[in-house]
XYZ file of C-alpha atoms in Angstrom:
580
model
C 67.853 -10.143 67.974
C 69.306 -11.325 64.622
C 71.164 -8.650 63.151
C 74.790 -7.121 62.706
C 75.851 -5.139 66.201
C 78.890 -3.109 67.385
C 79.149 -3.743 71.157
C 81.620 -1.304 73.224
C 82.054 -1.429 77.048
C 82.095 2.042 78.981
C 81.762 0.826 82.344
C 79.641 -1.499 83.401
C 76.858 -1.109 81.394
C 77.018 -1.893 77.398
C 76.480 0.734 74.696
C 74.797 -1.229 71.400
C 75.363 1.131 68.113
C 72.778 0.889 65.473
C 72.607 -2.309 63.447
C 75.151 -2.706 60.990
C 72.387 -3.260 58.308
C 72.171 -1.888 54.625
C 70.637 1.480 55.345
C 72.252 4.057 53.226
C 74.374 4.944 49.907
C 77.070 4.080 52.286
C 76.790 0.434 52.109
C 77.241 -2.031 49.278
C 75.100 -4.838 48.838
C 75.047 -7.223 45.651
C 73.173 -10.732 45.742
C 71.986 -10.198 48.877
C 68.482 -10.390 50.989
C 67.839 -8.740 54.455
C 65.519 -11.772 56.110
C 64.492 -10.375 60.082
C 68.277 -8.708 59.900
C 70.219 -11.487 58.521
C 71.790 -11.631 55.531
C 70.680 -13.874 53.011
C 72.317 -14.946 49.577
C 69.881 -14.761 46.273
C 69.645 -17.233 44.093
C 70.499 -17.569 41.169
C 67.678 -16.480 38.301
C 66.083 -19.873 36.559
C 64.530 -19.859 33.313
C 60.576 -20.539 32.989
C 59.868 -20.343 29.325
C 61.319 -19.769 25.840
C 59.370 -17.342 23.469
C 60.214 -16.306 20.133
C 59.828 -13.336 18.147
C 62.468 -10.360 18.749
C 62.686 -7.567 21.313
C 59.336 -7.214 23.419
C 58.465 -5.195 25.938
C 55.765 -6.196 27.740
C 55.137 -10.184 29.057
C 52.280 -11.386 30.874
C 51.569 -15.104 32.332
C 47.611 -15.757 31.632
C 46.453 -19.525 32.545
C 49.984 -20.624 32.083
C 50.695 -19.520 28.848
C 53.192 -16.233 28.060
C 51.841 -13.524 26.056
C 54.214 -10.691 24.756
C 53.893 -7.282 22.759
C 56.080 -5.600 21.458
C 54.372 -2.333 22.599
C 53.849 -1.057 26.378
C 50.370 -3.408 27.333
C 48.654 -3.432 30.815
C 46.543 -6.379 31.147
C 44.509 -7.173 33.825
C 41.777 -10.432 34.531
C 38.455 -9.752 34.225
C 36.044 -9.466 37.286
C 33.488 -11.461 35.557
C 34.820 -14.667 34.467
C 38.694 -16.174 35.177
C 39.306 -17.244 31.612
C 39.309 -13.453 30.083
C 41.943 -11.028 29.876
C 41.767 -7.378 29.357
C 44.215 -5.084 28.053
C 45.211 -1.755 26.566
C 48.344 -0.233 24.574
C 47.926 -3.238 21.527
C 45.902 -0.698 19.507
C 42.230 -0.588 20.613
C 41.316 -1.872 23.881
C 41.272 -5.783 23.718
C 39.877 -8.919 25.461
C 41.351 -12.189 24.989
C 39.665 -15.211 26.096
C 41.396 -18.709 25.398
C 43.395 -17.953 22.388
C 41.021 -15.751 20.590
C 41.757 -11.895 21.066
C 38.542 -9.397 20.117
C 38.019 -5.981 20.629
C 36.584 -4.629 23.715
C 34.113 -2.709 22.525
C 30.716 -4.596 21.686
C 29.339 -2.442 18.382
C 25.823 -0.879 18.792
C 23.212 -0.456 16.214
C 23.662 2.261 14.258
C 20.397 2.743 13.004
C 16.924 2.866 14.240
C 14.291 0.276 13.902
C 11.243 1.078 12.072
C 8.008 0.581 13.915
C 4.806 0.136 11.386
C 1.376 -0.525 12.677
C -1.274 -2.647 11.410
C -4.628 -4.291 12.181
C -7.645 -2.238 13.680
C -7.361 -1.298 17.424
C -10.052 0.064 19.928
C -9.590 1.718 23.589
C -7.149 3.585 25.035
C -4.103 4.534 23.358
C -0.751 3.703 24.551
C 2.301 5.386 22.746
C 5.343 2.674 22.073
C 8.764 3.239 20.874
C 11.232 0.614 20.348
C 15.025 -0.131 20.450
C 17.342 -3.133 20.309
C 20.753 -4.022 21.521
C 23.459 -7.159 20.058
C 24.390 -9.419 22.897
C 27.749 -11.841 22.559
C 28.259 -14.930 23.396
C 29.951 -14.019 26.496
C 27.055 -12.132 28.089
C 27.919 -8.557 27.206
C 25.239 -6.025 26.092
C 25.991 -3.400 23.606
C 24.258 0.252 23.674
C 21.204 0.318 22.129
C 20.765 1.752 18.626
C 18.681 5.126 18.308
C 14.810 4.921 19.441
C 12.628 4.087 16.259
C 9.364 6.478 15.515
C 6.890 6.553 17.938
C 3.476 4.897 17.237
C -0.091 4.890 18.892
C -0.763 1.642 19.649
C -4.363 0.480 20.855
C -5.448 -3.106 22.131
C -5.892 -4.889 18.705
C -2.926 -3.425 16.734
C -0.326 -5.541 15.420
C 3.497 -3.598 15.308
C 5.872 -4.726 12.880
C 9.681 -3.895 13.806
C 12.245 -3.734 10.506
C 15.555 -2.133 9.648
C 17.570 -4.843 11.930
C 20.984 -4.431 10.705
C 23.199 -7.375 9.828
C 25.237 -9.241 12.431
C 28.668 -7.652 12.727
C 31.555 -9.775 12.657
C 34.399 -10.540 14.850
C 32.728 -9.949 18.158
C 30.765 -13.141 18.310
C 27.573 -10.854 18.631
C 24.945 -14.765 18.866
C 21.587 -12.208 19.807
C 19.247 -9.323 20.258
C 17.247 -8.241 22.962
C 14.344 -6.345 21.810
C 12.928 -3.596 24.243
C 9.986 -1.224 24.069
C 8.340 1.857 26.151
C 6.727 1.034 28.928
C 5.018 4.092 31.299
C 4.620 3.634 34.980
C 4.829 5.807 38.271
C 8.649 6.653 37.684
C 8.346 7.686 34.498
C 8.781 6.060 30.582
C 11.629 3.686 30.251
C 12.598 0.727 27.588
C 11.690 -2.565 29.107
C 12.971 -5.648 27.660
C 10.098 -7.736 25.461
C 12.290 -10.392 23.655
C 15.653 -11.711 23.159
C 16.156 -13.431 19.651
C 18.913 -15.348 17.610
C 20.714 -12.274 16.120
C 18.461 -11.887 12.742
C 18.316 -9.253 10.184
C 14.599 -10.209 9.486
C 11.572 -8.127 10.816
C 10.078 -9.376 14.231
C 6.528 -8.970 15.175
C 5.304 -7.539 18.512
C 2.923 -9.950 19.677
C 3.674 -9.341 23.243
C 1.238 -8.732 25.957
C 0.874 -5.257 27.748
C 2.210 -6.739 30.572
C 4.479 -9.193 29.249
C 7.481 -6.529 29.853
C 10.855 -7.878 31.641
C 14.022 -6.284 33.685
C 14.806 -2.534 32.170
C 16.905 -1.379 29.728
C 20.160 -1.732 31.317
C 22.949 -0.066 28.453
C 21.257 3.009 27.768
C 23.876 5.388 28.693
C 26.997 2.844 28.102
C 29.916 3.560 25.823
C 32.176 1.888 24.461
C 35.615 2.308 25.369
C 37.538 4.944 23.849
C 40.154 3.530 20.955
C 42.975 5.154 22.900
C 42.511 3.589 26.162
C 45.553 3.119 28.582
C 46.878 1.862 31.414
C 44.127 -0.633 32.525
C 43.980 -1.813 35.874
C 41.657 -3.620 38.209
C 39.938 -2.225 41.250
C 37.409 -3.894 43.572
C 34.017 -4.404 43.374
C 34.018 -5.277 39.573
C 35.606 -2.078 38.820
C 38.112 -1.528 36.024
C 40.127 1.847 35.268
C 42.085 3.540 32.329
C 43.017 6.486 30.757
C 42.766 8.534 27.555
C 44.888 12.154 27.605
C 43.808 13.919 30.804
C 40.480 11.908 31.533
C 40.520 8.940 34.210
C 37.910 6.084 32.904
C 36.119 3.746 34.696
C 34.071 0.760 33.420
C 30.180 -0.137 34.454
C 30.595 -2.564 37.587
C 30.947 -6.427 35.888
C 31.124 -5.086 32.736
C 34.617 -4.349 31.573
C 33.380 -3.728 28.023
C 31.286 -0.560 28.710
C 32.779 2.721 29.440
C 30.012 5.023 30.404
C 31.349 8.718 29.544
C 29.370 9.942 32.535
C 31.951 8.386 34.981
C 35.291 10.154 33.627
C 37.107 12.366 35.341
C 39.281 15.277 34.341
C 43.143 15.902 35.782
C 45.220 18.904 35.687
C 47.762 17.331 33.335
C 48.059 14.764 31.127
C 47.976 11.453 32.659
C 51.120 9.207 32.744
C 50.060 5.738 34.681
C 47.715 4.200 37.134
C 47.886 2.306 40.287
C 45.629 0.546 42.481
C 45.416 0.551 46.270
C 42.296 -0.885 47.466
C 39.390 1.422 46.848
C 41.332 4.341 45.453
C 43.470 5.055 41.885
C 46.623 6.566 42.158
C 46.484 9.061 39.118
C 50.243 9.928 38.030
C 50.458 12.736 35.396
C 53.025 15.259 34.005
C 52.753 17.479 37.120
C 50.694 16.662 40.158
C 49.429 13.555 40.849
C 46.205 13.112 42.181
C 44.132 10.458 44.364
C 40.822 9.184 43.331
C 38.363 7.253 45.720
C 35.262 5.468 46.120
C 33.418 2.288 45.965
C 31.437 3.086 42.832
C 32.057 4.819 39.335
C 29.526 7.442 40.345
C 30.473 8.440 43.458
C 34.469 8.382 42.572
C 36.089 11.614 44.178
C 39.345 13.373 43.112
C 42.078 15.231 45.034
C 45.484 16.684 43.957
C 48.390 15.681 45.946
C 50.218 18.526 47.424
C 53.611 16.923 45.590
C 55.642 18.602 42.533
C 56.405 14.846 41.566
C 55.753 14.420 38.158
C 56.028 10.762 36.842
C 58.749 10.502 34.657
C 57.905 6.986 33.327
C 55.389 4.479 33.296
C 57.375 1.663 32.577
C 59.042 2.752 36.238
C 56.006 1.911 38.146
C 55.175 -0.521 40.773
C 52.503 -1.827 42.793
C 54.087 -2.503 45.722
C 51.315 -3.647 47.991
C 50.926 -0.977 50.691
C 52.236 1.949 47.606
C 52.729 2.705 44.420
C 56.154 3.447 43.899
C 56.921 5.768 40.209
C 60.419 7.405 39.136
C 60.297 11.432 39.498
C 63.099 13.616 38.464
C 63.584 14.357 42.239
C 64.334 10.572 43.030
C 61.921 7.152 43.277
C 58.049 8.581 44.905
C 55.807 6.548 46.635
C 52.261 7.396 47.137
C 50.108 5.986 49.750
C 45.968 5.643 49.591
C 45.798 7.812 52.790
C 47.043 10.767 50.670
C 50.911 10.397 51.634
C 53.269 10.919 49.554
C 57.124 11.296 49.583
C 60.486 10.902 48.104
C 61.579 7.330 49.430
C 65.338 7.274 47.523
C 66.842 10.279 49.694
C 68.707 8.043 51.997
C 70.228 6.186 49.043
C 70.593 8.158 46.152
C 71.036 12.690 46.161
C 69.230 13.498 42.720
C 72.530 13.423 40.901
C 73.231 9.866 41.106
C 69.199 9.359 40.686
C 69.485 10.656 37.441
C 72.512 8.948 36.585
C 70.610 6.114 36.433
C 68.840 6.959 33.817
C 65.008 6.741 35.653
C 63.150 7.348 32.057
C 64.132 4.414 31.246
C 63.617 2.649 34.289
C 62.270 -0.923 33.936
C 60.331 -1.503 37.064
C 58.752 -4.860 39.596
C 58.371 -5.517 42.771
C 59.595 -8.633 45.162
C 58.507 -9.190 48.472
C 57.152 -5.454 48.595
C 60.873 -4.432 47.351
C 60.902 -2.105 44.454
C 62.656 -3.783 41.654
C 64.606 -1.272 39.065
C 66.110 -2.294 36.013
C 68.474 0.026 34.297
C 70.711 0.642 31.998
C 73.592 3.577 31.201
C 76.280 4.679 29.430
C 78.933 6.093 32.271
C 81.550 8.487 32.012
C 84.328 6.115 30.155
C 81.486 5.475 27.030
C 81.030 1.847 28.510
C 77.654 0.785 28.473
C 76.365 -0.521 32.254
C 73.243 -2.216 33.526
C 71.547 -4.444 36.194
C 68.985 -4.173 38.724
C 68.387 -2.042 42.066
C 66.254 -3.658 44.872
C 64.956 -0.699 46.621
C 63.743 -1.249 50.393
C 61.509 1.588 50.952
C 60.363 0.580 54.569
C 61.407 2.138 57.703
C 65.125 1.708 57.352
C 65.690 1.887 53.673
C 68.366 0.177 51.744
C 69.460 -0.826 48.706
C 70.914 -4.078 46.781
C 72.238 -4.540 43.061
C 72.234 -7.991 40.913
C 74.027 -7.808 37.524
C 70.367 -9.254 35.875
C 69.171 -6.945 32.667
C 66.013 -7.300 31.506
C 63.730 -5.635 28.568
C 60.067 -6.677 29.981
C 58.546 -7.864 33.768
C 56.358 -9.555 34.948
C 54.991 -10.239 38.918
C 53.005 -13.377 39.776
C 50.832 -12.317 42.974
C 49.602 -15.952 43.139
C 53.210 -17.174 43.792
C 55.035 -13.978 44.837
C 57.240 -14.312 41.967
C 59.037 -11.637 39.664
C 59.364 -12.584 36.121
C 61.689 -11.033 33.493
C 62.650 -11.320 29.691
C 66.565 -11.189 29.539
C 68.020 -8.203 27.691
C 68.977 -9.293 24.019
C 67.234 -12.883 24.818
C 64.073 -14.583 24.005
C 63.710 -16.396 27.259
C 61.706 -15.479 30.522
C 63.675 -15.823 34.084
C 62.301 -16.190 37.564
C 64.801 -14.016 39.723
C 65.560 -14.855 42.732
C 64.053 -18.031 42.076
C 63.760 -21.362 44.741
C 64.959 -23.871 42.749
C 68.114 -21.386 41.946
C 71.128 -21.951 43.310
C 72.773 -19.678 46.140
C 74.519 -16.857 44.717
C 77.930 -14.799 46.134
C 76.563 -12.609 47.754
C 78.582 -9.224 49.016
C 77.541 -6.547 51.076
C 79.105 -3.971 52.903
C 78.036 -2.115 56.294
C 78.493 1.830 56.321
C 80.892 3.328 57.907
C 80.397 3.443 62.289
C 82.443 6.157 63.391
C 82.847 6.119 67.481
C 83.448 9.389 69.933
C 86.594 7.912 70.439
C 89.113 5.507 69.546
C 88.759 2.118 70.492
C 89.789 -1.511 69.968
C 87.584 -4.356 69.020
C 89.333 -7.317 69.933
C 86.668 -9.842 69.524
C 83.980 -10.878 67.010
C 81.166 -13.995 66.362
C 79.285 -14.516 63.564
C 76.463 -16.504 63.786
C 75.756 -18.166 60.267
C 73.640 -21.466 58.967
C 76.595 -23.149 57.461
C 74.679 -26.066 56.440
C 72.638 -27.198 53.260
C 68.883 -28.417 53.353
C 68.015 -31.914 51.283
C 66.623 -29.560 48.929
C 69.681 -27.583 48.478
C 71.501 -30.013 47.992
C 69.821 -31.871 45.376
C 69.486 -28.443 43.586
C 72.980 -27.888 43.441
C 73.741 -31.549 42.450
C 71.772 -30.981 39.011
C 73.143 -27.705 38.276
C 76.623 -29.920 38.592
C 75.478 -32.168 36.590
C 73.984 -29.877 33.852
C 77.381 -28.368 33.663
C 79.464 -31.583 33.631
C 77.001 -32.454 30.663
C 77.442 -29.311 28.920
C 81.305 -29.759 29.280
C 81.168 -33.412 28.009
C 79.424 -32.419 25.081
C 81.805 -29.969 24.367
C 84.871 -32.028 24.904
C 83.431 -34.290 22.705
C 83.522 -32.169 19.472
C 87.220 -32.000 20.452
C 86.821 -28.424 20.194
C 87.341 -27.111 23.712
C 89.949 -23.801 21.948
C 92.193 -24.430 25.456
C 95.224 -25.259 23.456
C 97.826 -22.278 23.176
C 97.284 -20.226 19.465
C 93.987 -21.772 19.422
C 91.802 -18.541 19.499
C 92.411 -14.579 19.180
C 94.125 -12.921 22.126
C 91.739 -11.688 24.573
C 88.871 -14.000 23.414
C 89.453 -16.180 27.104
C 91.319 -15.404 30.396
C 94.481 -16.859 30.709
C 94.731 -20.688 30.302
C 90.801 -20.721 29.629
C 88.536 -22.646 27.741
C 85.316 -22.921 26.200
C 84.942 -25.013 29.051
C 82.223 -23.925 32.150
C 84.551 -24.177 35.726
C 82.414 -26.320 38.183
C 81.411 -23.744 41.012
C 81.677 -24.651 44.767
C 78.526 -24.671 46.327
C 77.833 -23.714 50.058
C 79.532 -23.039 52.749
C 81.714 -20.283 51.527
C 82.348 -17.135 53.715
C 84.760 -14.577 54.105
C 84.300 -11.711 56.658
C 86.648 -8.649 56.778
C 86.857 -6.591 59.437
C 88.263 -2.439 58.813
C 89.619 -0.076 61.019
C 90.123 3.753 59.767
C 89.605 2.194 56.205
C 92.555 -0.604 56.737
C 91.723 -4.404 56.838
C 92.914 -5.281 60.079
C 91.612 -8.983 59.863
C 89.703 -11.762 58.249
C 87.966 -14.330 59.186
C 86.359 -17.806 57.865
C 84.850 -19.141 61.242
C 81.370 -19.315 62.141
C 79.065 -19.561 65.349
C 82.239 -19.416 68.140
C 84.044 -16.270 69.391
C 87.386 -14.984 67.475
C 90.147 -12.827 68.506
C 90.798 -9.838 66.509
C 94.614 -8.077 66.310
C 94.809 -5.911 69.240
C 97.741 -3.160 69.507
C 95.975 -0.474 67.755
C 92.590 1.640 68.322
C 90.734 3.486 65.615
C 87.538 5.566 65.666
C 85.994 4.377 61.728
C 85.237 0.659 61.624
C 83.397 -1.586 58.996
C 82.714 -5.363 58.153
C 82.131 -6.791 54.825
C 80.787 -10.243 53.814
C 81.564 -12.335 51.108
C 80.049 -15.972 50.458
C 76.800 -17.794 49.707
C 75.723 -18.244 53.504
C 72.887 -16.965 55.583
C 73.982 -15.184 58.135
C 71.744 -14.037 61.582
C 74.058 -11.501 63.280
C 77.291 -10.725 63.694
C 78.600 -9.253 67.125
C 81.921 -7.641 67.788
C 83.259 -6.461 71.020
C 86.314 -5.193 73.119
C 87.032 -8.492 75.145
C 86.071 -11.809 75.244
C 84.284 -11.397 78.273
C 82.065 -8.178 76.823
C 81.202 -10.435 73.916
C 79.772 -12.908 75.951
C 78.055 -10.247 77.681
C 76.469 -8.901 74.300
């Protein structure tokens, strides 16, 4: 079992204490990954694009190409077709497809057709009314403009239809379908009779009594409201957002209608979104509440019995299996089987939580870890940052990087987490594969034993050695610094000589020059007993003797290095740690 163990003798038969793994506030961990209870060094962050402009705060990857806004956005693809993105919080509700960016909503008519009748007519009379609707070049209906006067049409009579309004701009509106009344056992409904080249000029109703097509299908559309938020995608061609306290959801396959008749009212005003399979995880300013279905029409809400407020949207994650959202109380995650709970207890009491500053909370997610980005001011005035990986799984734990970022982004196709770098222009992959291994350091908790004891063996079990790949990744990060260096010593400007620069602008003896790193194979393991570091040791994959001469009932282990390491196993003897 790969993992970090205490063993301890009493006996003949062996008492295991939990895992030594990263499970509370107790533990450090920086740089590191917990892969099937090993320790694993991140890499280092690579970058994977440059974008101008100044600060942002949302990016998105769409067909390979960033986007950025400088206001919060949520974008999501379209069910219909892969080449059109949706998104809200850039003024009115948008769609973007290739570089061309329209608004969502598809205008209606605003005023009624005319119907005249001509020509002499005999038999029974049938009574018509008409309407039309603009179609765009991407297959999306608008409403239909208001019904035009009603007319008594009889076999014979010619109808002339007027009043068409001009094309509008901007929407690339290329048609009109024409509909009229048509009566049958269900009732009186607008059947389609034509579709035309979008035309302000009259159009005559030449067509046969039974010439009708497929009904009307936008009569009681709407276009989306102009302050439409939070946009995400749901299943079965579903889209949903937000306006004040009313959940929206869009006509099935068509993200550009907003039919009023499927919004829902909350409690409070909502705050964010999230998606987990059929159901929309509605977080507001006091409860939050779970909405489900497979339809707009039959969606069903329920409050959550949880005083969890979300804070922050920026804070919230999909994380697969929850959506996770800061709270004053500590980090939330709600489940779509109704769960919910406070999944930070075990790391942070709400003190430190809110040292942190969650209202400001930048928030991803990586490998189903919650990702949080922060920044704070502590108590000496000095302003401190980086990001949190949150394990909120079974045994929770927690790891820091020193990354910053202003904007995220996650990659579902590739599993990868994207950020813009605070005060930079440039997007990162963190924890990329190409990276290079980073230092990793982590800490176990404190094990404190019924009694004191001595350990006086240990074996850490640790892949010391570097794949091809690794090793042509760290080649060409030595070579990109050796060129940066060269280029630098080249200039003859390399301020190392002594008076060169102001005091304090390098450490002692430095340069402008980058120090070539050593790459793999670097580990250091300490070993604590009642807070004292009784030993250390370099050695992997064989047993080691630890000082004897001295029991103690606290002990810990640190790690420091850039290798992976399976388990580590300390004992009383030799012969109990081959046992283990």
């Amino acid at each position: 079992m790969a993992g970090i163990k205490l063993v301890a003798f009493t006996g003949e038969q062996p008492r295991i204490l939990p895992r030594l793994l990263p499970d509370t506030a107790a533990q450090a961990a920086v740089n590191t990954r917990l892969d099937d209870g090993g320790l694993t060094p991140m890499r280092t962050s690579t970058l994977e694009a440059a974008i101008g402009g100044s600060t942002f705060k949302t990016i998105y990857k769409h067909l390979g190409a960033w986007l950025k806004w400088n206001t919060e956005v949520h974008a999501a693809p379209g069910p219909v077709a892969t080449d059109r993105l949706y998104y809200t919080g850039d003024g009115k509700p948008k769609m973007r497809v290739g570089g061309a960016v329209y608004d969502l909503a598809v205008p209606r008519p605003a005023v009624a057709l005319t119907a005249t009748l001509g020509g002499a007519g005999a038999g029974d009379v049938v009574t018509r009314s008409y309407v039309y609707t603009w179609v765009t070049s991407f297959g999306e209906e608008s409403e239909p403009c208001p019904a035009s006067n009603e007319i008594a049409w009889k076999p014979g009579n010619t109808v002339t239809l007027s009043a068409f309004a001009a094309t509008p701009g901007g929407r690339s509106i290329t048609h009109q379908r024409i509909y009229r009344t048509q009566t049958g056992q269900s009732g009186t409904w607008f059947y389609l009779i034509a579709e035309r080249a979008a035309s302000a000029a009259d159009f005559a109703d030449t067509i046969p009594v039974d010439g009708f097509q497929e009904p009307l299908p936008s009569a009681f559309w709407n276009a989306p409201p102009d302050d439409l938020k939070g946009l995400i995608s749901l299943p079965n061609g579903m889209m949903a957002a937000f306006a004040g306290s009313d959940l929206y959801f869009c006509e099935p396959w068509r993200p550009h209608a907003w039919p009023e008749k499927y919004s829902l009212g909350m409690s409070s005003p909502i705050v964010a979104l999230g998606a987990i399979g059929t159901s929309v995880v509605v977080m507001t300013t006091g409860n939050p509440h779970l909405v489900s279905g497979s339809h707009p029409s039959t969606m069903q809400a329920a409050k959550m019995e949880a005083n969890l407020p979300c804070i922050n949207s920026r804070g919230v994650a999909d994380l697969g299996f929850a959506i996770a959202y800061p709270s004053n109380e500590g980090l939330v995650a709600a489940k779509a089987d109704g769960s919910i709970g406070i999944v930070s207890a075990n790391l942070f009491d709400r003190d430190d939580w809110l040292a942190l500053k969650p209202s400001t909370i930048i928030a991803g997610q990586i490998g189903g870890r919650y990702v949080a980005f922060y920044e704070n001011v502590n108590d000496a005035g000095d302003l401190v940052g980086g990001a949190l990986f949150l394990d909120i799984g079974p045994t929770p734990f927690l790891i820091r990087s020193s990354e910053r970022a202003q904007a995220v982004a996650y990659e579902i196709e590739t599993g990868a987490l994207y950020f813009l770098r605070k005060s930079e222009n440039n997007v990162y992959r963190l924890d990329a594969p190409n990276g290079v291994r980073q230092k990793q350091y982590w800490r176990s908790k404190p094990f404190v034993l019924t009694a004191p004891i001595n350990f006086g063996a240990i074996q850490v079990d640790a892949d010391m050695e570097l794949s091809g790949h690794e090793k042509a990744i760290n080649a060409a990060a030595l070579a990109e610094i050796e060129a940066a260096n060269a280029a630098i010593l080249a200039t003859g400007e390399a301020m190392g000589e002594v008076n060169d620069t102001p005091l304090n602008a390098f450490a002692l003896n430095g340069d402008l020059l980058t120090l070539l790193p050593e790459f793999g194979g670097n580990l250091n393991i300490g070993i604590y007993a009642d807070g004292k570091l009784v030993a250390q040791i370099d050695r992997t994959n064989k047993p080691i003797r630890l000082p004897s001469g001295f029991k103690a009932r606290k002990w810990e282990i640190d790690v420091y290095g850039d290798v992976q390491i399976e388990q580590i196993i300390v004992a009383t003897t030799m012969d109990e740690l081959k046992s283990a």
